[in-house]
Short mmCIF file of C-alpha atoms in Angstrom, two decimals:
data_model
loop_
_atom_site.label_atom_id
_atom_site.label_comp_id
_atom_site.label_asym_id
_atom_site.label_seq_id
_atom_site.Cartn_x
_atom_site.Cartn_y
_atom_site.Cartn_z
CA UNK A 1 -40.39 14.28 20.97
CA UNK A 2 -39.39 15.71 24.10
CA UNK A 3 -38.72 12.42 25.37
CA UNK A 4 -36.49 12.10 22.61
CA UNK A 5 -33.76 14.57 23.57
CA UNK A 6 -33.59 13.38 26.59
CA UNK A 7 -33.00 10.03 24.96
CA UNK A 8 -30.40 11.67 23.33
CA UNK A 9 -28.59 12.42 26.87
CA UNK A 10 -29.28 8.70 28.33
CA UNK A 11 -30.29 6.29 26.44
CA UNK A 12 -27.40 3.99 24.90
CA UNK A 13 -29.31 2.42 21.91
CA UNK A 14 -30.67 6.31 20.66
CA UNK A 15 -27.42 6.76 18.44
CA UNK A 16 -28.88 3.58 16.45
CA UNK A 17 -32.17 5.10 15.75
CA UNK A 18 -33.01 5.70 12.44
CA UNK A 19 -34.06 9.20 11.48
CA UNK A 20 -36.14 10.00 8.02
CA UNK A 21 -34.72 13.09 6.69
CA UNK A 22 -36.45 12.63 3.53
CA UNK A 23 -39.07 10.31 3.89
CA UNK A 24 -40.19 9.19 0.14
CA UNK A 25 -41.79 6.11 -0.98
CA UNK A 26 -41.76 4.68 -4.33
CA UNK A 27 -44.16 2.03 -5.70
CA UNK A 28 -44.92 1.41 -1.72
CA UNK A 29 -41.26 0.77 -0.66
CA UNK A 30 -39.82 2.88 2.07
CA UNK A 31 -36.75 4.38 0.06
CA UNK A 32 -36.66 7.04 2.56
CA UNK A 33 -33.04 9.14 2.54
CA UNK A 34 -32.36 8.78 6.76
CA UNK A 35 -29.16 9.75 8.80
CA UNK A 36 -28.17 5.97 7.40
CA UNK A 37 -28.21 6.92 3.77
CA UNK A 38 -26.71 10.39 4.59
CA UNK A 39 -23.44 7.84 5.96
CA UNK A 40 -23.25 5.74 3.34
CA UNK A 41 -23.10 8.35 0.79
CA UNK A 42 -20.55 10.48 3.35
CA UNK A 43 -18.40 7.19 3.57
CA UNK A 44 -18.41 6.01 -0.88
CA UNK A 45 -17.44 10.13 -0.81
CA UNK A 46 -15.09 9.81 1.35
CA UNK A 47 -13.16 6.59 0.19
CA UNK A 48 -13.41 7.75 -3.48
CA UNK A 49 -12.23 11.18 -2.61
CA UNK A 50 -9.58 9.59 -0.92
CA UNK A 51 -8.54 7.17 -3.23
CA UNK A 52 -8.96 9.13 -6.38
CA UNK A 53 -7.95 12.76 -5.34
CA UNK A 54 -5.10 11.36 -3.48
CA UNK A 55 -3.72 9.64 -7.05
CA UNK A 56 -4.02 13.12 -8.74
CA UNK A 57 -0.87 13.48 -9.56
CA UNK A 58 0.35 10.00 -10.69
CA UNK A 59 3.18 10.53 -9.03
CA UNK A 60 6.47 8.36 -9.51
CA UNK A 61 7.55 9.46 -5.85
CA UNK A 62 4.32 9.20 -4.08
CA UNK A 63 3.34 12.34 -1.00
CA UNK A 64 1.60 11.23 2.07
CA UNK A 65 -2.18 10.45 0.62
CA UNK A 66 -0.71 8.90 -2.65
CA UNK A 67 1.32 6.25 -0.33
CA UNK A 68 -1.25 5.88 2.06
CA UNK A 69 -4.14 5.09 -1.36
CA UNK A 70 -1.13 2.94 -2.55
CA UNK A 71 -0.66 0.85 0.95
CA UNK A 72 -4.29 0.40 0.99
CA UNK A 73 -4.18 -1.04 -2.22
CA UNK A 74 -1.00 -3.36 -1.82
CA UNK A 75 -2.45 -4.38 1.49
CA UNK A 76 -5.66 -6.08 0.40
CA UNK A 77 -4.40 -7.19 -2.90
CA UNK A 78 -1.91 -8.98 -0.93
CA UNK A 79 -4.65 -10.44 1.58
CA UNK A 80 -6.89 -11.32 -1.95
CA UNK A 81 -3.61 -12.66 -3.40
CA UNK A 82 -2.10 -14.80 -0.33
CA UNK A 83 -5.55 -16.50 0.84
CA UNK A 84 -7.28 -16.79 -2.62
CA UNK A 85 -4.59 -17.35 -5.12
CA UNK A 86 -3.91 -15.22 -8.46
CA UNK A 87 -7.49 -16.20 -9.10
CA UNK A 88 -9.03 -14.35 -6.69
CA UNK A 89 -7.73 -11.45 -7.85
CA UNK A 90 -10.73 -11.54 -10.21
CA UNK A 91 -12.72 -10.25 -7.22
CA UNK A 92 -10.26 -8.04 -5.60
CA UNK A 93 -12.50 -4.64 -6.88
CA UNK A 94 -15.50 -6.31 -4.55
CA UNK A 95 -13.23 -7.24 -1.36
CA UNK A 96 -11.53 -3.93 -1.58
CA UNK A 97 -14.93 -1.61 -1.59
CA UNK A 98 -16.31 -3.89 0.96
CA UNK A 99 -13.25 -3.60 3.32
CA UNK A 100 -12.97 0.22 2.89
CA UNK A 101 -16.90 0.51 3.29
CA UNK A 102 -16.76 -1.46 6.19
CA UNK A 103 -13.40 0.22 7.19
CA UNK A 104 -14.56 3.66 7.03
CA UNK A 105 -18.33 3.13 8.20
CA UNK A 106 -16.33 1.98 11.20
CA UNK A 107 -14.15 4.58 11.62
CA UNK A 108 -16.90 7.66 11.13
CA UNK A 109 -18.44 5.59 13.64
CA UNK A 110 -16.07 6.86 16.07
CA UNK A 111 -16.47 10.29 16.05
CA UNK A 112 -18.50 11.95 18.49
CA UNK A 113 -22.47 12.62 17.63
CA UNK A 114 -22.15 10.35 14.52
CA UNK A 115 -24.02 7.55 13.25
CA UNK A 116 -22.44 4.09 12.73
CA UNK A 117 -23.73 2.37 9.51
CA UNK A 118 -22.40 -1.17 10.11
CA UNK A 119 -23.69 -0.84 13.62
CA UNK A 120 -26.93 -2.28 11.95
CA UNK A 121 -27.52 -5.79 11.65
CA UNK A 122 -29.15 -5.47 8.40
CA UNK A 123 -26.32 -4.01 6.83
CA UNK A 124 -23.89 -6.38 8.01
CA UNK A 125 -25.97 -9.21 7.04
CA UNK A 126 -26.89 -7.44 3.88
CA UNK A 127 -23.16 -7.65 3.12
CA UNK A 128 -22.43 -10.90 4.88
CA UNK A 129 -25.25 -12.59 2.54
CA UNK A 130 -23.88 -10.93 -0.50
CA UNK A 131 -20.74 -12.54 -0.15
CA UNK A 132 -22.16 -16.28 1.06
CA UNK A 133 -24.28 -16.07 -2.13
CA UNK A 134 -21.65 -14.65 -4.32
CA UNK A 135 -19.26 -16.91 -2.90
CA UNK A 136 -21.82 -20.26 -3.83
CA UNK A 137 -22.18 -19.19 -6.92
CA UNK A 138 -18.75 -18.86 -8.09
CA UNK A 139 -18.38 -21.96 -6.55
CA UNK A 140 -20.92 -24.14 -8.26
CA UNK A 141 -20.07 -22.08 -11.88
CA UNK A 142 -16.38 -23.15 -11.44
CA UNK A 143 -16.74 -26.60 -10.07
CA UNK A 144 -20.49 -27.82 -11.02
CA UNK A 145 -22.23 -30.13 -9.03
CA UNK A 146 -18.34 -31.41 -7.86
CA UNK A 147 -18.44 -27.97 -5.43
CA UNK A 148 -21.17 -30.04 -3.04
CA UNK A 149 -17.67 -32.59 -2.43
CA UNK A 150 -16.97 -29.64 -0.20
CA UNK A 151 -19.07 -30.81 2.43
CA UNK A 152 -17.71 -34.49 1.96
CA UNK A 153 -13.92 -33.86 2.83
CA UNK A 154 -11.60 -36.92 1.31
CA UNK A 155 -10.31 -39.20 3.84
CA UNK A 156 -12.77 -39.73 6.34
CA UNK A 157 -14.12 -43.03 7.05
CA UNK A 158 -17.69 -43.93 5.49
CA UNK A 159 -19.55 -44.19 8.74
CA UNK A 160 -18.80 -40.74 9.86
CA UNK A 161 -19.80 -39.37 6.21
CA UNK A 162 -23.45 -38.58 7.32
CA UNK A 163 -22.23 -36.60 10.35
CA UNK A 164 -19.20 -35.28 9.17
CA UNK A 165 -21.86 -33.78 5.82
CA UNK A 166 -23.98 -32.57 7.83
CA UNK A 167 -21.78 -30.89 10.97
CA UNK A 168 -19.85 -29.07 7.23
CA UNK A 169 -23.23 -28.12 5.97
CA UNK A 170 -24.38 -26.39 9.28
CA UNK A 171 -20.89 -24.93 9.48
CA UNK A 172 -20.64 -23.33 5.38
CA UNK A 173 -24.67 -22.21 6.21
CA UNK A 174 -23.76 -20.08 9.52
CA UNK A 175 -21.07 -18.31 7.74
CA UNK A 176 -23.70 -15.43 6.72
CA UNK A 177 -25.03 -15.22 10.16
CA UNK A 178 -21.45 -15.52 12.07
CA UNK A 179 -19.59 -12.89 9.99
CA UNK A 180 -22.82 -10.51 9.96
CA UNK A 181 -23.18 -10.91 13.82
CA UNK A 182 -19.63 -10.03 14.47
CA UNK A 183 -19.39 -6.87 12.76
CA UNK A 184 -22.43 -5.92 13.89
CA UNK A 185 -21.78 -6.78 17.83
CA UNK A 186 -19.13 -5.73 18.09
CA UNK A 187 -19.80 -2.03 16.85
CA UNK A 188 -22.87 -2.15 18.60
CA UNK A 189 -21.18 -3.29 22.13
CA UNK A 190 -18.48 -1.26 22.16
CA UNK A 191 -21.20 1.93 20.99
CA UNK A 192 -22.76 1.12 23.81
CA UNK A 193 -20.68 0.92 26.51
CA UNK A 194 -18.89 4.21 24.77
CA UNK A 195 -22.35 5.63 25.90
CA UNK A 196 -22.99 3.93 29.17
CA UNK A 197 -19.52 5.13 30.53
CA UNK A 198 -20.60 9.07 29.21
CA UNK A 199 -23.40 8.49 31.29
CA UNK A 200 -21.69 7.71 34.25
CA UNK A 201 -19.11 10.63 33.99
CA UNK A 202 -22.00 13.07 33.00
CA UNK A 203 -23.67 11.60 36.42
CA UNK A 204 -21.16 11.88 38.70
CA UNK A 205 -20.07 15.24 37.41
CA UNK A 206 -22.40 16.89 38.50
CA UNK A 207 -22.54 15.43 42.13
CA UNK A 208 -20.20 18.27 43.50
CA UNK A 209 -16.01 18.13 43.87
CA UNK A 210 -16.26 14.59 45.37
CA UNK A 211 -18.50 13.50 42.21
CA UNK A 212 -16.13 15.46 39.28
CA UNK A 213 -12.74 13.27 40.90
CA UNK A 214 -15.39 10.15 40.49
CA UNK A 215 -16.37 10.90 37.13
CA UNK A 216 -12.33 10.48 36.19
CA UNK A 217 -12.70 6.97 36.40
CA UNK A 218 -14.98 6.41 33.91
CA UNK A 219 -13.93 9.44 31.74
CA UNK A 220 -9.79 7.72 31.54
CA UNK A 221 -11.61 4.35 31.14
CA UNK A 222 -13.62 5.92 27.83
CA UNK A 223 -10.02 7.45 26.96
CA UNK A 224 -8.38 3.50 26.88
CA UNK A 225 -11.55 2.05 25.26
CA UNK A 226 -11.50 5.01 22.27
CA UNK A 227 -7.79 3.26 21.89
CA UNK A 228 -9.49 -0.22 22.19
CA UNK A 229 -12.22 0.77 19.76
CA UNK A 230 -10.19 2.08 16.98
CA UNK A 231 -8.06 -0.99 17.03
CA UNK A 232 -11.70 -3.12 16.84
CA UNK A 233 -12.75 -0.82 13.95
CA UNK A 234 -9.54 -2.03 12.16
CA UNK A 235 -9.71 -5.35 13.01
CA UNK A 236 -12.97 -5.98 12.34
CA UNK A 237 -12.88 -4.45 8.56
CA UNK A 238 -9.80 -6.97 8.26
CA UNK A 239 -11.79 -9.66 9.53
CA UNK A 240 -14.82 -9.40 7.19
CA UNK A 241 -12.40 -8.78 4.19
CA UNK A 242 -10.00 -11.91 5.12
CA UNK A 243 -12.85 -14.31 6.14
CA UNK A 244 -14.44 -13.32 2.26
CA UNK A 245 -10.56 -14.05 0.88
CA UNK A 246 -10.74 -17.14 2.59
CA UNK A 247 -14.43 -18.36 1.59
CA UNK A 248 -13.45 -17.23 -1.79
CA UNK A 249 -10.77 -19.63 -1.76
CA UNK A 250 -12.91 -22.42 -0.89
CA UNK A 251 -15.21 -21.85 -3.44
CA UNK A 252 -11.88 -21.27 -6.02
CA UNK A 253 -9.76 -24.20 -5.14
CA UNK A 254 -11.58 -26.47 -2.92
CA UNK A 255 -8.80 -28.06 -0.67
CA UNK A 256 -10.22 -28.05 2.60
CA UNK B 1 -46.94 -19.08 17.44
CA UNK B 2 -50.07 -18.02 18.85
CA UNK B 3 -49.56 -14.84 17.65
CA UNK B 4 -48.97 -15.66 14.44
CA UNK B 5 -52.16 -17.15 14.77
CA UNK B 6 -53.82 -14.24 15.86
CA UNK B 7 -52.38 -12.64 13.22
CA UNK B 8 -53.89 -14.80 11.24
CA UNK B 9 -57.21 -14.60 12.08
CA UNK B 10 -57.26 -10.85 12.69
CA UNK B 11 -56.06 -10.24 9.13
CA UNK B 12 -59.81 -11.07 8.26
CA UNK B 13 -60.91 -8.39 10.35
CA UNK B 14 -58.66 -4.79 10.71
CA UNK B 15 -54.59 -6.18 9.30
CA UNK B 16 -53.39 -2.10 9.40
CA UNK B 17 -54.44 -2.03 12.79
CA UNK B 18 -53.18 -5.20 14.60
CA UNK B 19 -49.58 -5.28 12.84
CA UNK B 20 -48.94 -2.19 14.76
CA UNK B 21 -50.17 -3.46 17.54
CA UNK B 22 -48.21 -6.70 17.26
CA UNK B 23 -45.64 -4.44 16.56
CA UNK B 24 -45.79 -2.74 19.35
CA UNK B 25 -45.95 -5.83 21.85
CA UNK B 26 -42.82 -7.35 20.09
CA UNK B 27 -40.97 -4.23 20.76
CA UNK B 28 -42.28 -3.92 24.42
CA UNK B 29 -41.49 -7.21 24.89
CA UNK B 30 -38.06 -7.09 24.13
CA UNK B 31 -37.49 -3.87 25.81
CA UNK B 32 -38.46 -5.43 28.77
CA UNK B 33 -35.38 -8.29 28.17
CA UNK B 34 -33.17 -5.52 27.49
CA UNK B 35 -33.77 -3.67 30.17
CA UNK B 36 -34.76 -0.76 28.66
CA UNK B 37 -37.09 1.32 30.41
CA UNK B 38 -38.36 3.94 27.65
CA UNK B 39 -41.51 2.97 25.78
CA UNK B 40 -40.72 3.90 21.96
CA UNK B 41 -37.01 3.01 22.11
CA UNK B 42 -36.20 -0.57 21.69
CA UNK B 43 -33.38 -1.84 19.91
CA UNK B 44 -33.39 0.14 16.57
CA UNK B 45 -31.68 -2.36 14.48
CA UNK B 46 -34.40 -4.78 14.99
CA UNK B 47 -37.38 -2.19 14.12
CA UNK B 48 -38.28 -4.25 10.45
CA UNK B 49 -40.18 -0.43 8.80
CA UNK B 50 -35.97 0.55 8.84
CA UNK B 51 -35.17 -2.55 7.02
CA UNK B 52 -36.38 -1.48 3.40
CA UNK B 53 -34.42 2.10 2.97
CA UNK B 54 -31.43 0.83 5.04
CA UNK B 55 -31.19 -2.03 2.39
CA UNK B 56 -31.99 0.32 -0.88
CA UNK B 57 -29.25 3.01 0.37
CA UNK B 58 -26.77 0.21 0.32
CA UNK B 59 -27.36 -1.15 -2.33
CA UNK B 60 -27.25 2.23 -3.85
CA UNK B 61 -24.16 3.48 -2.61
CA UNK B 62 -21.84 0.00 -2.52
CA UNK B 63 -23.05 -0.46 -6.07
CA UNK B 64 -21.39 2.89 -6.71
CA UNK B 65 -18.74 2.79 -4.67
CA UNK B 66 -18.03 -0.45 -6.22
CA UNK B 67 -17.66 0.74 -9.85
CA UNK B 68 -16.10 3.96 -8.40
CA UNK B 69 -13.18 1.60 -7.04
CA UNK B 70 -13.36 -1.23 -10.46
CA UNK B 71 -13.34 1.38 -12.74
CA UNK B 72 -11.35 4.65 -11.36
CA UNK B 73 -9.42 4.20 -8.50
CA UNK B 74 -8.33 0.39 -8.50
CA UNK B 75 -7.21 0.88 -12.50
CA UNK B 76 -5.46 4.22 -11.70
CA UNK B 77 -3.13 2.86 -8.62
CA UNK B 78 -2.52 -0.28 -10.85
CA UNK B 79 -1.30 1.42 -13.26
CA UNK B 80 0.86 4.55 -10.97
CA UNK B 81 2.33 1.16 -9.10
CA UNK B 82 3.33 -1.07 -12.16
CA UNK B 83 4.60 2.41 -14.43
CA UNK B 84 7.02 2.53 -10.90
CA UNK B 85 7.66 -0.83 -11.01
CA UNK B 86 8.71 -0.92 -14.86
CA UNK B 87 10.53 2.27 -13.70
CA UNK B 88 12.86 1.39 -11.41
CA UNK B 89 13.13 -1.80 -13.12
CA UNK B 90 14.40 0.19 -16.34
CA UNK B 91 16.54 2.35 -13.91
CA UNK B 92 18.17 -0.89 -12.97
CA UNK B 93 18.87 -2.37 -16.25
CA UNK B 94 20.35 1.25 -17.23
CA UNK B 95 22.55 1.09 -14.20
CA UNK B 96 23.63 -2.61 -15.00
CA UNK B 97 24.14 -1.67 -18.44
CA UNK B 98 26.16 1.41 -18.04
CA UNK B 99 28.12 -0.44 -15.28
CA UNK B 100 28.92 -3.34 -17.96
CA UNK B 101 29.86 -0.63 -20.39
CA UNK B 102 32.52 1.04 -17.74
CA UNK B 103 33.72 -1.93 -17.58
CA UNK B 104 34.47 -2.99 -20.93
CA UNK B 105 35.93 0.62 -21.13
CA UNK B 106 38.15 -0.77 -17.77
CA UNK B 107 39.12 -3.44 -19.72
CA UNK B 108 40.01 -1.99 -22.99
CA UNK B 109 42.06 0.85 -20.77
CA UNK B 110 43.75 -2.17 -19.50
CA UNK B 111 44.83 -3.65 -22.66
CA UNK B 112 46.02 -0.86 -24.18
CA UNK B 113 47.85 0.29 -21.20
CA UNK B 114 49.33 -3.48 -20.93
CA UNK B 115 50.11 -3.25 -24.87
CA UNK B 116 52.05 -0.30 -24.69
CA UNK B 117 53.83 -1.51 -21.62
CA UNK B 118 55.14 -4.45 -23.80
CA UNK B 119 55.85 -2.05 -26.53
CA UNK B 120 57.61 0.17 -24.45
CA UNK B 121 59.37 -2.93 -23.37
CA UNK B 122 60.30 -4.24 -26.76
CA UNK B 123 61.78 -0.31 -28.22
CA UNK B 124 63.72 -0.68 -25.15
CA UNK B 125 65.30 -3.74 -25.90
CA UNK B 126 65.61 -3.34 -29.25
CA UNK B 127 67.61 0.23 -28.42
CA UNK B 128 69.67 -1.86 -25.75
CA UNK B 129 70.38 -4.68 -28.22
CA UNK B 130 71.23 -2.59 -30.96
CA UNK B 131 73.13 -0.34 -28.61
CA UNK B 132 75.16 -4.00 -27.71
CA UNK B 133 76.07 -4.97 -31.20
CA UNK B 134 77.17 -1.47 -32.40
CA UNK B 135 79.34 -1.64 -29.13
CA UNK B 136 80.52 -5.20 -29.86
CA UNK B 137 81.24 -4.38 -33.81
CA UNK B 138 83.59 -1.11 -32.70
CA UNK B 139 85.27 -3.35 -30.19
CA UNK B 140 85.89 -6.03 -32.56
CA UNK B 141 87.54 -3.23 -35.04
CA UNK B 142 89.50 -1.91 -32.52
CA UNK B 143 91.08 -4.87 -31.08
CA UNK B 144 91.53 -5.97 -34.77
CA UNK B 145 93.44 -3.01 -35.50
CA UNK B 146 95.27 -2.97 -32.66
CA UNK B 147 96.22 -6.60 -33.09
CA UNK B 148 97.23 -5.89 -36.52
CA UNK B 149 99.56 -2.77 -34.96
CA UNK B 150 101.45 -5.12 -32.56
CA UNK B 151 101.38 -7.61 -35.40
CA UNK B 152 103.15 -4.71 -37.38
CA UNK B 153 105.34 -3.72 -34.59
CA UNK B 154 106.36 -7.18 -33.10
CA UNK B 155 107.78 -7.97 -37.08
CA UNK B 156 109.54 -4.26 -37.02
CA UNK B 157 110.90 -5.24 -33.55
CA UNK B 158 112.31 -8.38 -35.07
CA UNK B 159 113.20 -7.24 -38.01
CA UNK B 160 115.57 -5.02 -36.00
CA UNK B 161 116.80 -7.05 -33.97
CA UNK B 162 118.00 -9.51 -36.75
CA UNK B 163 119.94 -7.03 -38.22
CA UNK B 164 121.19 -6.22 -35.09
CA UNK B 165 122.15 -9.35 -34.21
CA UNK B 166 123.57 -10.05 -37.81
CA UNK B 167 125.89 -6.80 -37.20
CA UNK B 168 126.73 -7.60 -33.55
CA UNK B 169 128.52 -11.16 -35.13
CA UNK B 170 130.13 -9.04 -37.87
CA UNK B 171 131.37 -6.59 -35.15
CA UNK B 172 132.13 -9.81 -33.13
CA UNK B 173 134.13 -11.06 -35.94
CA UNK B 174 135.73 -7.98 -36.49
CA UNK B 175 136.40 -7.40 -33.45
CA UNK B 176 137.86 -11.21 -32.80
CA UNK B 177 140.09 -11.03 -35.93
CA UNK B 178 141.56 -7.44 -34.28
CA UNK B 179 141.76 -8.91 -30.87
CA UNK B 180 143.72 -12.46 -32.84
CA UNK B 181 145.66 -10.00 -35.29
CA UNK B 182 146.83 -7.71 -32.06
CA UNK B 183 147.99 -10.80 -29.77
CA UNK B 184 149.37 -13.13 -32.54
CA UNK B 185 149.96 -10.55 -35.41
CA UNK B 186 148.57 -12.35 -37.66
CA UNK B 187 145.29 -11.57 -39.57
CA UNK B 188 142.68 -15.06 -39.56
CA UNK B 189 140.65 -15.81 -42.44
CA UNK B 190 137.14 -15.86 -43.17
CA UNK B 191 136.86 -19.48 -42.48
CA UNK B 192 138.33 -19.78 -39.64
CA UNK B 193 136.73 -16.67 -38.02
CA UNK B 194 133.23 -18.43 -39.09
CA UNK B 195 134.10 -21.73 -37.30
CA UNK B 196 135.30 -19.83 -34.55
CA UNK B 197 132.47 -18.25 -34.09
CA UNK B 198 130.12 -21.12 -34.78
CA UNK B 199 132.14 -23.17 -32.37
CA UNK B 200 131.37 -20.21 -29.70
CA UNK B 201 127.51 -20.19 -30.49
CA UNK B 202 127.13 -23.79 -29.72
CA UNK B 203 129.20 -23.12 -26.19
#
């Protein structure tokens, strides 16, 4: 294990290991509780402790948490309501948890010595497939075997048909692996380089005067790309949550 | 594909042993792509033994965060938001009611104020009119009366002056028949005064 720590010092992808805290098996599945499970417990305390203790009071003039519970709220059932219609409100519950998991995964991400959860392609895709398959299925329940006209767009002429089906089919398949990936990289990449550039200032600091006005460089870059990052954590919460509003709407209404 | 082969076959033979193994390759093998230089760290997100309690956790704690939000949360902000909505939506109806009832008030203010204006108006002109003919019936009386005075005095005044008159020819004939008596000593009669006098008048 003592190559381990000093993993812990150098190595960029050792903040994505997984640890076994509890390692427990049950009818020979690995259900062990690891630093991941520890986070995703942390963050479905967090948001709920947030957006229940923060509505307490029920107030009629809402204090800082209240209004900030409340804008969360407004803001994706606005999203849900603008992209998938009144009807989509049906699933606002599911886009909501998933952008506030994915929102505050993100965001815990970002402070120093912790563990990102959606930095994990398995989660991501875990999530992204949930919604693909979710998204199908309301789909064919709603319109039958009439939901498959969504890879046959009106309009176009009879000899592209076989392309044009098949170019929509790849397209409405990759959607798991596409919004999975992007999450996913993009945690993971900027992780990374969070950890490369710590190198490099650790490195240079200790090379003497000359080494410590060296290591500035990389330390102010880090200092811009926190900035960067945060923004990305946002953005990329939004991203899964609108991209499920607007699959959702496919599935709903169809008009391509 | 020739591993999977190998796989394969060696599953016959020792499978506990040579998954590891294979394991082991894959992971060395794409250490090598990555660049990474450490032997037992390759890319944790693709080490497959993390897959299964990664996957359970989640589905553990978005299933609960999940009915935390559907049932709890979501319902409770719903409900804060719309009891503000109906709130200030009530608040505004109050306000546009009370702001229609000021104004009926206005405009009852107004009428009355405008009714006893006109009321005012009409005692006044009642007072002036009544003031007019009490002033025009006195007037009349007075110039009555006073007519009938002159009336009264004009006939005294004539009266007078006919007997006046009436003595001023007697004294005239008097007077004549001294005058005639003195110059030609003798006394006229009553006839001839009269034509005399007559004759005189019509001079």
């Amino acid at each position: 294990m003592a190559t381990v720590d000093t993993g812990a010092f150098f190595d960029p992808m050792y903040q994505f290991e997984i640890v076994r805290i509890l390692p427990l098996t049950i009818g020979g599945l690995d259900v062990s509780f690891t630093n991941a499970s520890l986070y995703m417990v942390a963050i479905v305390a967090l948001v709920s402790l947030f957006m229940i203790q923060s509505m307490r009071g029920r107030a009629l003039v809402p204090g800082r948490l209240q209004s900030l519970a409340e804008l969360s709220y407004e803001f994706i059932a606005n999203m849900v309501r603008d992209n998938a219609g009144s009807e989509g409100m049906r699933f606002f519950p599911f886009i909501f948890s998933l952008f506030m998991f994915i929102l505050f995964a993100n965001m815990i991400g970002m402070i120093p010595y912790s563990y990102t959860v959606t930095s994990h392609i398995i989660i991501t895709f875990a999530l992204a497939i949930t919604v693909f398959l979710g998204v199908t299925a309301v789909g064919f329940v709603k319109h039958g075997l009439g939901f498959l006209k969504l890879f046959a767009p009106s309009g176009v002429p009879v000899i592209l048909l076989p392309l044009i089906i098949v170019i929509e089919l790849i397209s409405y398949l990759v959607r798991p692996i596409t919004l999975s990936v992007r999450l996913f990289a993009n945690m993971t990449a900027g992780l990374v380089i969070m950890k490369v550039f710590a190198g490099f200032v650790l490195l240079l600091g200790v090379g003497g005067v000359l080494g410590m006005v060296g290591a500035l460089v990389p330390l102010l870059f880090m200092v811009a790309f926190t900035a960067l990052k945060v923004l990305v954590a946002f953005l990329q919460a939004y991203v899964f949550a609108i991209l499920t509003c607007i699959y959702l709407n496919d599935a709903l209404h169809m008009h391509h | 594909m020739i591993r999977i082969d190998g796989v394969v076959l060696a599953q016959a033979e020792e499978p506990e042993q040579i998954a590891p193994a294979l394991d082991q390759e894959l992971t060395a093998e794409l250490e090598a792509d990555l660049g990474v230089a450490e032997d037992d760290a390759g890319m944790p997100q693709l080490a497959v033994g993390d897959f299964a309690p990664q996957l359970v956790w989640l589905a553990i704690t978005f299933v609960a965060l999940y009915f935390l939000m559907s049932r709890v949360a979501l319902p409770r902000i719903a409900t804060v938001i719309e009891s503000r909505r109906d709130r200030i939506a009530n608040d505004l109806d109050t306000a546009a009611r009370l702001r229609q009832e000021t104004d009926e008030v206005i405009a009852a203010y107004e009428q009355e104020l405008t009714e006893a204006r006109n009321k005012a108006h009409r005692i006044a002109a009642e007072a002036r009119d009544k003031l007019n003919a009490e002033f025009a019936e006195e007037r009349a009386r007075i110039e009555a009366e006073l007519a009938e005075k002159t009336a009264a005095a004009e006939a005294r005044i004539g009266e007078s002056r006919d007997r006046a008159l009436a003595e001023i020819d007697k004294v005239a004939a008097g007077a004549a028949a001294d005058i005639v008596e003195s110059l030609i000593g003798d006394k006229p009669s009553d006839k001839e005064l009269d034509a005399a006098l007559k004759s005189a008048e019509g001079a």
